[in-house]
């Protein structure tokens, strides 16, 4: 028995991962954990953040380092969204699987075109992303492309389950495209509405739905609303019709509530990702809830 135990232990050290073992996924944000589970439902998936946390500012805690050390693939937004903490996790985890973008490091922003790219950046511009807006999970068309790219990357890492990953991505895309048609029909009344937003969180979503962003609660990206800036937005509301103010579930609502009260327009909290509201427990329900909450704008008496 002792000899057998030694043989088994030696085998485990030489061959640490079975060829049939499911992937271990480290997702930086909940949306990518949800997408990974669609494509690889048998995978072990860990999410580093919640929808009620600002993904720009996360501490590289020991628990996160431990989870990354075990990962076969890290799935993140990219476009420098996680630049303040992801490199620290990579370094301290010392996991060779997740150091290269050609292997186990997958950035969604690398798979599609991003909006808001900047050729030149200087410190006076605030917390901007020169590689473009990283919140691209709120564009359903880009999500189809990202799902396909993620399935192909998983297939590369785990070739024995290639057919499963690709089949699941196809199934996801077909379901997603059906939902896109429904969402676009339901959201048609939102076209042309004017919103004040908080940061650029919902730019992809609002651009897709042809909703206008006429103001931002941030005086500069990354800076909280100031009294002077809020006063300028109030003045804007007297010149330009504003239908609503929207902010993410993890953001401080004080500025939005102040402007809402003074300008007489609703302030709406929107889920930024899966789990950002009680109704958004997966990707489809996230979109369902976002559109439902935005449609509240059209039910105001002055808009009827």
Backbone as numpy.savetxt, mean C-alpha at the origin, in Angstrom:
# Nx Ny Nz CAx CAy CAz Cx Cy Cz
18.81 -45.17 17.87 17.99 -43.96 17.87 18.84 -42.71 17.87
19.94 -42.74 18.66 20.82 -41.58 18.69 21.46 -41.34 17.33
21.86 -42.47 16.69 22.46 -42.36 15.36 21.47 -41.78 14.37
20.21 -42.27 14.43 19.16 -41.77 13.54 18.93 -40.29 13.77
18.90 -39.87 15.03 18.68 -38.46 15.35 19.78 -37.59 14.78
21.02 -38.09 14.90 22.15 -37.34 14.36 22.05 -37.20 12.84
21.63 -38.29 12.19 21.48 -38.25 10.74 20.41 -37.25 10.31
19.30 -37.24 11.05 18.22 -36.31 10.73 18.65 -34.87 10.95
19.39 -34.62 12.03 19.87 -33.28 12.31 20.85 -32.83 11.23
21.75 -33.73 10.83 22.71 -33.39 9.78 22.00 -33.08 8.48
20.98 -33.86 8.14 20.21 -33.61 6.93 19.53 -32.26 6.97
19.01 -31.90 8.12 18.31 -30.62 8.26 19.27 -29.46 8.06
20.53 -29.65 8.52 21.51 -28.58 8.36 21.98 -28.45 6.92
22.12 -29.57 6.25 22.60 -29.56 4.86 21.49 -29.14 3.91
20.27 -29.60 4.19 19.13 -29.28 3.34 18.06 -28.58 4.19
18.28 -27.29 4.52 17.39 -26.61 5.48 15.98 -26.39 4.99
15.77 -26.34 3.69 14.44 -26.08 3.16 14.03 -27.20 2.23
12.91 -27.80 2.49 12.40 -28.85 1.61 12.00 -28.26 0.27
12.19 -29.02 -0.80 11.82 -28.52 -2.13 10.32 -28.29 -2.25
9.56 -28.88 -1.31 8.10 -28.71 -1.35 7.61 -27.70 -0.31
8.54 -27.08 0.41 8.14 -26.13 1.45 7.54 -24.88 0.84
6.52 -24.34 1.50 5.90 -23.10 1.03 6.83 -21.94 1.31
6.67 -20.88 0.53 7.47 -19.68 0.73 7.13 -19.00 2.05
8.10 -18.32 2.59 7.90 -17.45 3.74 7.99 -16.01 3.24
6.91 -15.26 3.41 6.80 -13.91 2.84 6.83 -12.87 3.96
7.68 -11.87 3.80 7.71 -10.70 4.67 7.13 -9.55 3.87
5.95 -9.08 4.23 5.29 -7.98 3.53 5.44 -6.70 4.33
5.88 -5.65 3.68 6.08 -4.38 4.38 4.76 -3.74 4.79
3.74 -3.87 3.93 2.43 -3.26 4.20 1.33 -4.31 4.02
0.15 -4.07 4.63 -0.93 -5.06 4.58 -1.42 -5.39 3.17
-1.38 -4.41 2.26 -1.87 -4.68 0.91 -1.03 -5.74 0.21
0.26 -5.75 0.49 1.13 -6.73 -0.18 1.04 -8.10 0.49
0.74 -8.12 1.78 0.46 -9.40 2.43 -0.80 -10.01 1.84
-1.82 -9.17 1.64 -3.08 -9.66 1.07 -2.87 -10.18 -0.35
-2.07 -9.47 -1.14 -1.82 -9.91 -2.51 -1.01 -11.20 -2.51
-0.02 -11.29 -1.65 0.80 -12.51 -1.57 -0.06 -13.72 -1.21
-1.02 -13.52 -0.33 -1.90 -14.62 0.08 -2.83 -15.05 -1.04
-3.16 -14.12 -1.93 -3.97 -14.47 -3.10 -3.19 -15.38 -4.04
-1.92 -15.08 -4.21 -1.09 -15.81 -5.17 -0.48 -17.07 -4.56
-0.13 -16.98 -3.28 0.48 -18.12 -2.59 -0.25 -18.37 -1.27
-1.46 -18.91 -1.33 -2.25 -19.10 -0.11 -1.61 -20.06 0.89
-0.68 -20.87 0.43 -0.01 -21.80 1.34 1.23 -21.22 1.98
1.56 -19.98 1.64 2.77 -19.36 2.17 2.57 -18.93 3.62
3.67 -18.82 4.33 3.68 -18.20 5.65 3.94 -16.72 5.43
2.97 -15.88 5.78 3.07 -14.45 5.48 3.06 -13.62 6.75
4.01 -12.71 6.84 4.09 -11.80 7.98 4.00 -10.36 7.48
3.21 -9.54 8.15 3.05 -8.15 7.77 3.75 -7.26 8.78
4.64 -6.39 8.30 5.45 -5.56 9.19 4.69 -4.37 9.77
3.66 -3.92 9.08 2.92 -2.75 9.52 1.42 -3.02 9.46
0.64 -2.11 10.01 -0.82 -2.17 9.90 -1.29 -0.94 9.13
-2.56 -0.96 8.74 -3.14 0.17 8.01 -3.28 1.40 8.88
-3.10 1.25 10.17 -3.19 2.39 11.08 -1.82 2.88 11.53
-0.80 2.49 10.78 0.55 2.99 10.99 1.01 3.71 9.74
1.82 4.75 9.94 2.40 5.46 8.81 3.60 4.65 8.32
3.52 4.08 7.11 4.62 3.21 6.64 5.92 3.96 6.37
5.87 5.29 6.36 7.10 6.06 6.20 7.99 5.95 7.45
7.35 5.80 8.61 8.08 5.92 9.87 7.83 4.69 10.75
8.66 3.67 10.57 8.55 2.43 11.34 9.90 2.15 11.99
9.90 1.67 13.20 11.14 1.32 13.89 11.57 -0.09 13.49
12.86 -0.24 13.26 13.42 -1.55 12.91 13.58 -2.37 14.19
12.47 -2.87 14.70 12.45 -3.58 15.97 13.07 -4.99 15.83
13.55 -5.54 16.93 14.13 -6.89 16.90 13.17 -7.94 16.32
11.88 -7.78 16.61 10.91 -8.73 16.08 10.86 -8.71 14.56
10.97 -7.53 13.98 10.97 -7.41 12.51 12.24 -8.01 11.93
13.36 -7.80 12.61 14.62 -8.38 12.14 14.53 -9.90 12.13
13.95 -10.47 13.18 13.80 -11.92 13.28 12.93 -12.46 12.15
11.83 -11.76 11.85 10.94 -12.22 10.78 11.62 -12.12 9.42
12.36 -11.05 9.20 13.04 -10.91 7.91 14.14 -11.95 7.74
14.74 -12.34 8.83 15.81 -13.34 8.76 15.29 -14.67 8.20
14.00 -14.94 8.40 13.41 -16.20 7.96 12.75 -16.11 6.57
12.72 -14.92 5.99 11.94 -14.71 4.76 12.64 -15.25 3.51
11.83 -15.79 2.62 12.30 -16.15 1.28 12.13 -14.98 0.32
11.11 -14.14 0.59 10.83 -12.99 -0.26 10.28 -11.85 0.59
10.74 -10.66 0.31 10.23 -9.44 0.94 9.46 -8.66 -0.11
8.21 -8.33 0.19 7.34 -7.63 -0.76 6.97 -6.27 -0.18
7.39 -5.21 -0.85 7.19 -3.85 -0.34 6.71 -2.93 -1.45
6.28 -1.74 -1.08 5.83 -0.75 -2.06 7.00 -0.25 -2.89
8.11 0.09 -2.23 9.24 0.66 -2.95 9.07 2.15 -3.17
9.76 2.68 -4.17 9.77 4.13 -4.44 10.15 4.90 -3.18
11.03 4.30 -2.38 11.59 4.90 -1.16 10.57 5.08 -0.03
9.43 4.42 -0.10 8.47 4.52 1.01 9.08 3.97 2.30
9.80 2.87 2.18 10.34 2.19 3.36 11.83 2.49 3.58
12.33 3.53 2.93 13.77 3.78 2.96 14.32 4.08 4.35
13.45 4.51 5.27 13.90 4.85 6.62 14.10 3.64 7.53
13.60 2.47 7.11 13.69 1.31 8.01 14.00 -0.02 7.32
13.64 -0.17 6.06 13.88 -1.44 5.39 15.37 -1.78 5.25
16.23 -0.84 4.84 17.65 -1.18 4.73 18.27 -1.64 6.05
17.80 -1.09 7.16 18.30 -1.51 8.47 17.92 -2.96 8.73
16.68 -3.31 8.39 16.24 -4.70 8.57 17.05 -5.65 7.69
17.30 -5.25 6.47 18.09 -6.09 5.57 19.48 -6.34 6.13
20.09 -5.26 6.59 21.46 -5.37 7.10 21.51 -6.23 8.35
20.64 -5.96 9.31 20.70 -6.66 10.60 20.20 -8.10 10.50
19.32 -8.37 9.56 18.84 -9.76 9.41 19.90 -10.65 8.76
20.78 -10.02 7.97 21.85 -10.77 7.27 21.30 -11.94 6.47
20.12 -11.73 5.89 19.48 -12.78 5.09 19.85 -12.59 3.63
20.65 -13.47 3.04 21.07 -13.29 1.65 19.94 -13.42 0.65
18.81 -14.02 1.07 17.69 -14.21 0.14 17.03 -12.90 -0.26
17.13 -11.86 0.59 16.30 -10.67 0.37 17.13 -9.41 0.17
18.32 -9.55 -0.36 19.18 -8.39 -0.58 19.10 -7.86 -2.01
18.73 -8.71 -2.94 18.77 -8.33 -4.35 17.37 -8.19 -4.95
17.17 -7.14 -5.72 15.89 -6.94 -6.41 15.66 -8.00 -7.49
16.67 -8.70 -7.86 16.53 -9.77 -8.87 16.17 -11.10 -8.23
16.20 -11.16 -6.90 15.90 -12.42 -6.22 14.71 -12.24 -5.28
14.98 -12.16 -3.98 13.89 -12.16 -3.01 13.46 -10.79 -2.52
13.94 -9.73 -3.13 13.50 -8.38 -2.77 12.60 -7.85 -3.89
11.31 -7.72 -3.59 10.32 -7.35 -4.61 9.69 -6.01 -4.24
9.90 -5.02 -5.11 9.27 -3.72 -4.94 8.16 -3.56 -5.97
6.95 -3.28 -5.50 5.82 -3.10 -6.42 6.07 -1.96 -7.39
6.70 -0.89 -6.91 6.94 0.28 -7.76 7.89 -0.01 -8.91
8.69 -1.09 -8.79 9.59 -1.46 -9.89 8.85 -2.12 -11.05
7.64 -2.56 -10.79 6.91 -3.36 -11.79 6.02 -2.52 -12.71
5.75 -1.27 -12.33 4.82 -0.42 -13.09 5.36 1.01 -13.12
4.74 1.82 -13.98 5.06 3.25 -13.98 4.41 3.90 -12.76
5.10 4.84 -12.16 4.55 5.57 -11.03 4.22 7.00 -11.45
3.30 7.62 -10.72 2.97 9.01 -10.99 3.76 9.91 -10.04
3.97 11.15 -10.45 4.63 12.11 -9.57 6.13 11.97 -9.46
6.79 11.42 -10.48 8.24 11.32 -10.44 8.86 12.71 -10.50
10.02 12.86 -9.85 10.70 14.15 -9.81 12.13 13.99 -10.31
12.53 14.86 -11.22 13.89 14.80 -11.74 14.89 15.40 -10.76
14.47 16.47 -10.06 15.34 17.14 -9.11 14.64 17.26 -7.76
15.38 17.01 -6.71 14.84 17.10 -5.35 15.79 17.90 -4.49
15.24 18.79 -3.66 16.07 19.50 -2.69 15.35 19.52 -1.35
16.07 19.79 -0.26 15.48 19.71 1.08 14.28 20.62 1.32
14.16 21.69 0.54 13.05 22.62 0.75 11.72 22.05 0.28
11.74 20.93 -0.44 10.51 20.37 -1.01 9.75 19.48 -0.03
10.35 19.18 1.12 9.69 18.32 2.10 9.97 16.85 1.83
9.13 15.99 2.38 9.32 14.54 2.30 8.71 14.03 0.99
9.48 14.17 -0.09 8.99 13.77 -1.41 9.65 12.47 -1.85
9.08 11.86 -2.88 9.58 10.61 -3.41 10.00 10.81 -4.87
11.28 10.98 -5.13 11.72 11.23 -6.51 11.37 10.10 -7.48
11.24 8.86 -6.95 10.90 7.73 -7.82 9.41 7.63 -8.09
8.65 8.57 -7.54 7.20 8.59 -7.79 6.40 8.23 -6.55
5.10 8.42 -6.64 4.19 8.15 -5.54 4.18 6.64 -5.24
4.48 6.25 -3.99 4.58 4.83 -3.68 3.26 4.15 -3.32
2.16 4.90 -3.25 0.89 4.33 -2.78 0.08 3.75 -3.93
0.76 3.00 -4.78 0.18 2.56 -6.04 -0.77 1.37 -5.90
-0.93 0.84 -4.69 -1.88 -0.26 -4.51 -3.33 0.22 -4.66
-3.54 1.53 -4.74 -4.89 2.06 -4.91 -5.23 2.37 -6.36
-4.44 1.82 -7.27 -4.79 1.83 -8.70 -5.04 0.38 -9.10
-6.28 0.01 -9.38 -6.58 -1.41 -9.64 -5.90 -1.95 -10.89
-5.67 -1.11 -11.89 -5.01 -1.58 -13.11 -3.54 -1.91 -12.84
-2.89 -1.10 -12.06 -1.51 -1.39 -11.70 -1.44 -2.66 -10.83
-2.45 -2.87 -10.02 -2.45 -4.07 -9.18 -2.47 -5.35 -10.00
-3.13 -5.34 -11.13 -3.14 -6.51 -12.01 -1.72 -6.81 -12.50
-1.01 -5.75 -12.92 0.37 -5.93 -13.39 1.28 -6.40 -12.27
1.10 -5.84 -11.10 1.95 -6.21 -9.95 1.69 -7.66 -9.55
0.44 -8.09 -9.57 0.10 -9.47 -9.23 0.80 -10.45 -10.16
0.80 -10.14 -11.45 1.46 -11.02 -12.41 2.96 -11.06 -12.16
3.55 -9.90 -11.90 5.00 -9.83 -11.65 5.37 -10.57 -10.37
4.53 -10.45 -9.34 4.81 -11.14 -8.09 4.72 -12.65 -8.27
3.74 -13.11 -9.03 3.61 -14.54 -9.29 4.83 -15.08 -10.02
5.33 -14.31 -10.97 6.51 -14.74 -11.71 7.74 -14.78 -10.82
7.83 -13.82 -9.89 8.97 -13.82 -8.98 8.89 -15.02 -8.03
7.70 -15.30 -7.51 7.53 -16.46 -6.64 7.84 -17.75 -7.39
7.44 -17.80 -8.65 7.72 -18.99 -9.46 9.22 -19.18 -9.67
9.93 -18.08 -9.76 11.39 -18.13 -9.92 12.05 -18.65 -8.64
11.52 -18.24 -7.51 12.09 -18.67 -6.22 11.69 -20.09 -5.86
10.51 -20.49 -6.31 9.96 -21.80 -5.96 9.43 -22.46 -7.24
10.33 -22.88 -8.15 9.91 -23.37 -9.47 8.99 -24.59 -9.43
9.05 -25.39 -8.38 8.20 -26.58 -8.34 6.73 -26.22 -8.20
6.45 -25.02 -7.69 5.06 -24.57 -7.55 4.72 -23.46 -8.55
5.49 -23.37 -9.59 5.33 -22.32 -10.60 3.90 -22.27 -11.14
3.38 -23.41 -11.56 2.05 -23.45 -12.16 0.97 -22.94 -11.20
1.13 -23.25 -9.94 0.15 -22.81 -8.93 0.16 -21.29 -8.80
1.36 -20.70 -8.70 1.46 -19.25 -8.56 0.87 -18.53 -9.78
1.21 -19.01 -10.96 0.74 -18.35 -12.17 -0.77 -18.52 -12.34
-1.28 -19.69 -11.98 -2.73 -19.92 -12.08 -3.49 -19.03 -11.10
-2.95 -18.87 -9.90 -3.60 -18.01 -8.91 -3.57 -16.55 -9.33
-2.47 -16.14 -9.96 -2.39 -14.76 -10.45 -3.41 -14.52 -11.56
-3.59 -15.51 -12.42 -4.58 -15.38 -13.49 -5.98 -15.31 -12.91
-6.25 -16.14 -11.92 -7.56 -16.13 -11.26 -7.80 -14.78 -10.59
-6.78 -14.26 -9.92 -6.89 -12.95 -9.27 -7.20 -11.87 -10.30
-6.46 -11.88 -11.39 -6.63 -10.84 -12.41 -8.02 -10.88 -13.04
-8.53 -12.08 -13.30 -9.86 -12.20 -13.88 -10.93 -11.67 -12.93
-10.82 -12.04 -11.66 -11.76 -11.53 -10.66 -11.63 -10.03 -10.50
-10.39 -9.57 -10.50 -10.11 -8.14 -10.31 -10.70 -7.31 -11.46
-10.53 -7.78 -12.68 -11.04 -7.04 -13.84 -12.56 -6.96 -13.82
-13.21 -8.00 -13.33 -14.67 -7.97 -13.18 -15.07 -6.92 -12.15
-14.33 -6.87 -11.06 -14.62 -5.88 -10.02 -14.32 -4.47 -10.49
-13.30 -4.28 -11.31 -12.98 -2.95 -11.82 -14.18 -2.37 -12.57
-14.81 -3.19 -13.40 -15.98 -2.73 -14.15 -17.09 -2.30 -13.19
-17.30 -3.09 -12.16 -18.33 -2.75 -11.17 -17.99 -1.47 -10.43
-16.73 -1.37 -9.99 -16.31 -0.18 -9.25 -16.45 1.09 -10.09
-16.07 1.00 -11.35 -16.13 2.19 -12.20 -17.57 2.62 -12.44
-18.47 1.66 -12.52 -19.88 1.99 -12.67 -20.43 2.63 -11.40
-20.11 2.04 -10.26 -20.60 2.56 -8.98 -20.04 3.94 -8.68
-18.78 4.16 -9.06 -18.11 5.41 -8.70 -18.32 6.53 -9.71
-19.09 6.28 -10.75 -19.31 7.31 -11.78 -19.77 8.66 -11.21
-20.63 8.70 -10.17 -21.04 10.01 -9.63 -19.91 10.83 -9.01
-18.76 10.20 -8.78 -17.64 10.92 -8.17 -16.86 11.75 -9.18
-17.04 11.49 -10.43 -16.25 12.17 -11.47 -16.44 13.68 -11.38
-15.31 14.40 -11.31 -15.35 15.85 -11.27 -15.50 16.46 -9.89
-15.64 15.63 -8.85 -15.76 16.16 -7.49 -14.41 16.76 -7.06
-14.47 17.73 -6.15 -13.27 18.40 -5.66 -12.98 18.03 -4.21
-11.78 17.52 -3.95 -11.43 17.09 -2.60 -10.17 17.79 -2.12
-10.11 18.00 -0.82 -8.86 18.34 -0.14 -8.37 17.05 0.50
-7.11 16.72 0.28 -6.55 15.46 0.79 -5.49 15.74 1.85
-4.96 14.66 2.41 -3.88 14.77 3.39 -2.74 13.92 2.88
-1.66 14.54 2.45 -0.55 13.88 1.79 -1.05 13.38 0.42
-0.26 12.60 -0.24 -0.62 12.11 -1.58 -1.09 10.66 -1.53
-1.62 10.24 -0.39 -1.98 8.84 -0.17 -2.95 8.29 -1.21
-3.92 9.10 -1.59 -5.01 8.59 -2.42 -4.95 9.09 -3.87
-3.79 9.59 -4.29 -3.68 10.17 -5.63 -4.01 9.16 -6.74
-3.53 7.92 -6.60 -3.81 6.92 -7.63 -5.31 6.63 -7.70
-5.92 6.47 -6.56 -7.35 6.18 -6.49 -8.16 7.31 -7.11
-7.86 8.55 -6.74 -8.63 9.70 -7.19 -8.38 9.98 -8.67
-7.16 9.75 -9.11 -6.87 9.91 -10.54 -7.65 8.89 -11.36
-7.70 7.66 -10.89 -8.47 6.61 -11.58 -9.94 6.98 -11.67
-10.50 7.55 -10.61 -11.92 7.87 -10.55 -12.24 9.27 -11.09
-11.23 9.97 -11.63 -11.40 11.32 -12.19 -11.92 12.31 -11.16
-11.40 12.20 -9.94 -11.72 13.14 -8.86 -10.59 14.16 -8.77
-10.95 15.42 -8.58 -9.96 16.50 -8.53 -9.43 16.71 -7.12
-8.12 16.85 -6.99 -7.50 17.24 -5.72 -7.20 18.72 -5.82
-7.90 19.53 -5.03 -7.75 20.99 -5.13 -6.93 21.57 -3.99
-6.58 20.75 -3.01 -5.78 21.23 -1.90 -5.27 20.09 -1.06
-4.25 20.37 -0.24 -3.64 19.36 0.62 -3.49 19.94 2.01
-3.86 19.16 3.02 -3.72 19.62 4.41 -2.26 19.85 4.80
-1.35 19.22 4.11 0.07 19.42 4.38 0.57 20.67 3.65
1.25 21.58 4.34 1.86 22.71 3.64 2.98 22.24 2.71
3.71 21.21 3.13 4.69 20.52 2.31 4.62 19.04 2.69
4.96 18.14 1.76 4.90 16.72 2.08 5.69 16.38 3.34
5.00 15.71 4.27 5.63 15.30 5.51 5.47 16.26 6.66
4.96 17.47 6.38 4.76 18.46 7.44 3.29 18.47 7.87
3.01 18.50 9.17 1.61 18.53 9.63 0.95 19.86 9.30
-0.38 19.88 9.24 -1.09 21.12 8.93 -0.76 22.23 9.93
-0.42 23.40 9.42 -0.15 24.55 10.27 -1.37 25.46 10.29
-1.44 26.33 11.29 -2.57 27.26 11.39 -2.65 28.14 10.15
-1.51 28.63 9.70 -1.49 29.49 8.52 -1.96 28.75 7.28
-1.52 27.51 7.14 -1.89 26.75 5.94 -3.38 26.40 5.96
-3.90 26.04 7.13 -5.33 25.74 7.23 -6.16 26.97 6.89
-5.68 28.15 7.31 -6.38 29.39 6.98 -6.41 29.62 5.47
-5.31 29.25 4.80 -5.28 29.42 3.35 -6.25 28.46 2.66
-6.41 27.26 3.23 -7.37 26.31 2.66 -8.80 26.77 2.90
-9.03 27.38 4.03 -10.36 27.94 4.30 -10.68 29.04 3.30
-9.69 29.87 3.01 -9.87 30.92 2.00 -10.12 30.30 0.63
-9.43 29.21 0.34 -9.64 28.49 -0.93 -11.08 28.00 -1.04
-11.62 27.51 0.07 -12.98 26.97 0.06 -14.03 28.03 -0.27
-13.69 29.29 -0.06 -14.61 30.38 -0.37 -14.58 30.74 -1.85
-13.51 30.32 -2.52 -13.36 30.63 -3.94 -13.62 29.41 -4.84
-13.32 28.24 -4.31 -13.46 27.00 -5.08 -14.36 26.04 -4.32
-15.33 25.47 -5.00 -16.22 24.52 -4.34 -15.45 23.27 -3.93
-15.54 22.91 -2.67 -14.91 21.70 -2.14 -16.02 20.75 -1.67
-15.96 19.52 -2.14 -16.99 18.54 -1.79 -16.69 17.81 -0.48
-15.42 17.60 -0.19 -15.07 16.88 1.04 -13.58 16.98 1.32
-13.23 16.64 2.54 -11.83 16.52 2.96 -11.62 15.05 3.32
-10.55 14.46 2.82 -10.29 13.05 3.10 -8.91 12.88 3.74
-8.82 11.92 4.63 -7.55 11.62 5.28 -7.50 10.13 5.58
-6.28 9.61 5.75 -6.09 8.18 5.99 -6.34 7.84 7.45
-6.63 6.58 7.69 -6.99 6.12 9.03 -5.86 6.28 10.04
-4.61 6.40 9.58 -3.51 6.56 10.53 -3.14 8.03 10.75
-3.79 8.95 10.06 -3.41 10.35 10.15 -4.21 11.10 11.22
-3.60 12.12 11.79 -4.26 12.97 12.79 -5.40 13.74 12.10
-6.59 13.64 12.66 -7.76 14.23 12.01 -8.07 15.65 12.48
-7.23 16.21 13.36 -7.55 17.53 13.91 -7.66 18.60 12.83
-6.69 18.65 11.93 -6.72 19.65 10.86 -7.92 19.48 9.96
-8.24 18.21 9.62 -9.38 17.93 8.76 -10.68 18.34 9.44
-10.80 18.04 10.73 -12.02 18.41 11.46 -12.18 19.92 11.57
-11.08 20.63 11.80 -11.14 22.10 11.89 -11.63 22.69 10.57
-11.01 22.26 9.47 -11.39 22.79 8.17 -12.82 22.40 7.82
-13.20 21.17 8.19 -14.57 20.71 7.94 -15.59 21.60 8.63
-15.33 21.92 9.88 -16.25 22.75 10.64 -16.31 24.17 10.09
-15.16 24.74 9.79 -15.12 26.12 9.34 -15.65 26.29 7.91
-15.36 25.31 7.05 -15.76 25.42 5.64 -17.14 24.81 5.38
-17.64 24.04 6.35 -18.96 23.43 6.18 -18.99 22.30 5.18
-17.89 21.53 5.13 -17.83 20.38 4.23 -17.46 19.15 5.05
-17.86 17.94 4.64 -17.57 16.75 5.44 -16.10 16.35 5.40
-15.62 15.80 6.50 -14.29 15.20 6.56 -14.49 13.69 6.66
-13.85 12.96 5.75 -14.07 11.52 5.64 -12.78 10.77 5.90
-12.80 9.86 6.87 -11.65 8.99 7.13 -11.72 7.81 6.19
-10.64 7.57 5.44 -10.59 6.47 4.49 -9.55 5.45 4.93
-9.82 4.18 4.73 -8.81 3.16 5.04 -7.68 3.23 4.02
-6.46 3.28 4.51 -5.31 3.36 3.61 -4.96 1.99 3.03
-5.28 0.95 3.79 -4.93 -0.39 3.34 -5.88 -1.40 3.96
-5.64 -2.64 3.70 -6.43 -3.73 4.27 -6.33 -3.65 5.80
-7.50 -3.64 6.45 -7.52 -3.53 7.90 -7.66 -2.11 8.41
-7.74 -1.15 7.50 -7.87 0.25 7.91 -9.26 0.62 8.38
-10.21 -0.27 8.17 -11.58 -0.10 8.67 -12.15 -1.48 8.93
-13.26 -1.52 9.62 -13.88 -2.82 9.94 -14.36 -3.53 8.68
-14.60 -2.77 7.61 -15.15 -3.34 6.38 -14.07 -3.72 5.37
-12.81 -3.45 5.65 -11.76 -3.67 4.64 -10.79 -4.76 5.08
-11.26 -6.01 5.03 -10.43 -7.11 5.51 -9.71 -7.86 4.40
-9.88 -7.43 3.15 -9.11 -7.96 2.03 -9.07 -6.90 0.94
-8.41 -7.18 -0.17 -8.22 -6.16 -1.20 -9.53 -5.71 -1.83
-10.41 -6.65 -2.13 -11.68 -6.28 -2.76 -12.53 -5.46 -1.81
-12.62 -5.87 -0.55 -13.42 -5.11 0.40 -12.80 -3.76 0.71
-11.48 -3.63 0.56 -10.83 -2.33 0.72 -11.36 -1.36 -0.33
-11.36 -1.78 -1.57 -11.88 -0.92 -2.65 -13.37 -0.67 -2.48
-14.11 -1.69 -2.09 -15.55 -1.51 -1.86 -15.79 -0.41 -0.83
-15.02 -0.46 0.26 -15.22 0.50 1.34 -14.78 1.90 0.95
-13.68 2.00 0.23 -13.20 3.31 -0.22 -14.24 4.00 -1.09
-14.78 3.28 -2.04 -15.77 3.87 -2.95 -17.05 4.20 -2.21
-17.47 3.31 -1.32 -18.68 3.58 -0.54 -18.54 4.86 0.28
-17.39 5.04 0.92 -17.18 6.23 1.75 -17.08 7.49 0.90
-16.43 7.39 -0.25 -16.33 8.55 -1.13 -17.69 8.94 -1.71
-18.54 7.95 -1.93 -19.87 8.26 -2.48 -20.73 9.04 -1.50
-20.34 9.06 -0.23 -21.07 9.88 0.74 -21.04 11.35 0.33
-20.00 11.74 -0.41 -19.88 13.11 -0.91 -21.08 13.46 -1.79
-21.52 12.52 -2.60 -22.59 12.81 -3.55 -23.97 12.81 -2.89
-24.06 12.38 -1.64 -25.36 12.32 -0.98 -25.66 13.58 -0.18
-24.74 14.52 -0.17 -25.00 15.78 0.52 -26.14 16.53 -0.15
-27.01 17.19 0.61 -28.14 17.91 0.03 -27.76 18.91 -1.04
-26.63 19.63 -0.83 -26.25 20.63 -1.82 -25.76 20.04 -3.10
-25.46 18.70 -3.09 -25.02 18.05 -4.30 -26.13 17.27 -4.98
-27.32 17.28 -4.37 -28.40 16.47 -4.93 -29.12 17.23 -6.02
